[in-house]
Amino acid sequence: MVPLLAHGFQISEAHRIYEMQGGSGKMTFSAFCPICGSQVMRRSERMSDRVYVHAGSLDDPSLYTPEKSIYADAAQPWDRSVIS
């Protein structure tokens, strides 16, 4: 996921929002494509100044170069790309 500042961020296409209570007790909001159901972004009350966009939902995901991996220790053995 690509972290971005929430200020000025907007999704240009229609989307559906699913709300749920996160582990912190605060609400999280996930946006999904209404056609295919893919998750495109997430935000939370806990970190309301940020939005997290799924890199695969970008117009050109190849332009995104991750700088770090979070939860790499929880990756499955077959997913070595996040561990290297």
XYZ file of C-alpha atoms in Angstrom:
84
model
C 0.000 0.000 0.000
C 1.141 3.500 -0.788
C 0.763 5.965 2.115
C -0.360 9.445 1.037
C -1.434 12.606 2.829
C -5.217 12.713 3.081
C -5.385 16.467 2.534
C -6.336 17.012 -1.093
C -6.615 13.290 -1.886
C -9.657 12.146 -3.828
C -10.729 9.123 -5.821
C -11.817 10.073 -9.329
C -14.110 7.107 -9.904
C -17.161 5.773 -8.095
C -16.394 3.516 -5.133
C -18.102 1.794 -2.239
C -17.019 2.236 1.380
C -16.990 -0.529 3.984
C -16.688 0.650 7.605
C -15.463 -1.470 10.488
C -13.991 -1.042 13.934
C -10.230 -1.522 13.947
C -8.123 -3.137 16.655
C -7.579 0.283 18.251
C -11.332 0.698 18.704
C -11.413 3.461 16.103
C -13.209 3.138 12.772
C -11.457 2.139 9.542
C -12.828 2.779 6.078
C -12.014 0.700 2.996
C -12.905 1.815 -0.524
C -13.736 -0.823 -3.123
C -14.341 -0.783 -6.862
C -18.130 -1.184 -7.310
C -17.615 -3.282 -10.455
C -14.953 -5.861 -9.550
C -14.830 -5.507 -5.752
C -11.080 -4.854 -5.552
C -9.970 -2.784 -2.593
C -8.424 0.472 -3.797
C -7.703 2.375 -0.575
C -8.034 2.448 3.182
C -8.117 5.160 5.829
C -8.736 5.221 9.563
C -9.789 7.547 12.350
C -6.606 6.578 14.176
C -4.380 8.118 11.474
C -6.815 10.515 9.856
C -4.078 12.539 8.132
C -3.206 9.594 5.834
C -4.808 7.398 3.207
C -3.341 4.111 2.034
C -3.783 3.306 -1.642
C -3.254 -0.197 -3.044
C -0.364 0.064 -5.503
C -2.166 -2.299 -7.891
C -5.003 0.195 -8.233
C -2.740 2.938 -9.591
C -2.947 3.816 -13.285
C 0.669 2.653 -13.655
C 1.711 0.482 -10.680
C 5.194 -0.001 -12.181
C 6.016 3.602 -11.219
C 5.748 2.704 -7.516
C 8.976 1.569 -5.842
C 8.480 0.392 -2.249
C 11.003 1.637 0.301
C 10.181 -0.871 3.038
C 7.977 -3.814 3.820
C 5.723 -3.961 6.856
C 4.931 -7.335 8.425
C 7.557 -9.100 6.281
C 8.057 -11.591 9.127
C 4.438 -12.705 8.607
C 4.922 -13.349 4.864
C 4.297 -16.844 3.558
C 7.413 -18.851 2.637
C 6.547 -18.620 -1.071
C 6.479 -14.792 -0.952
C 10.193 -14.015 -0.919
C 9.756 -10.698 -2.767
C 8.820 -8.910 0.468
C 11.617 -10.462 2.471
C 14.533 -9.661 0.167
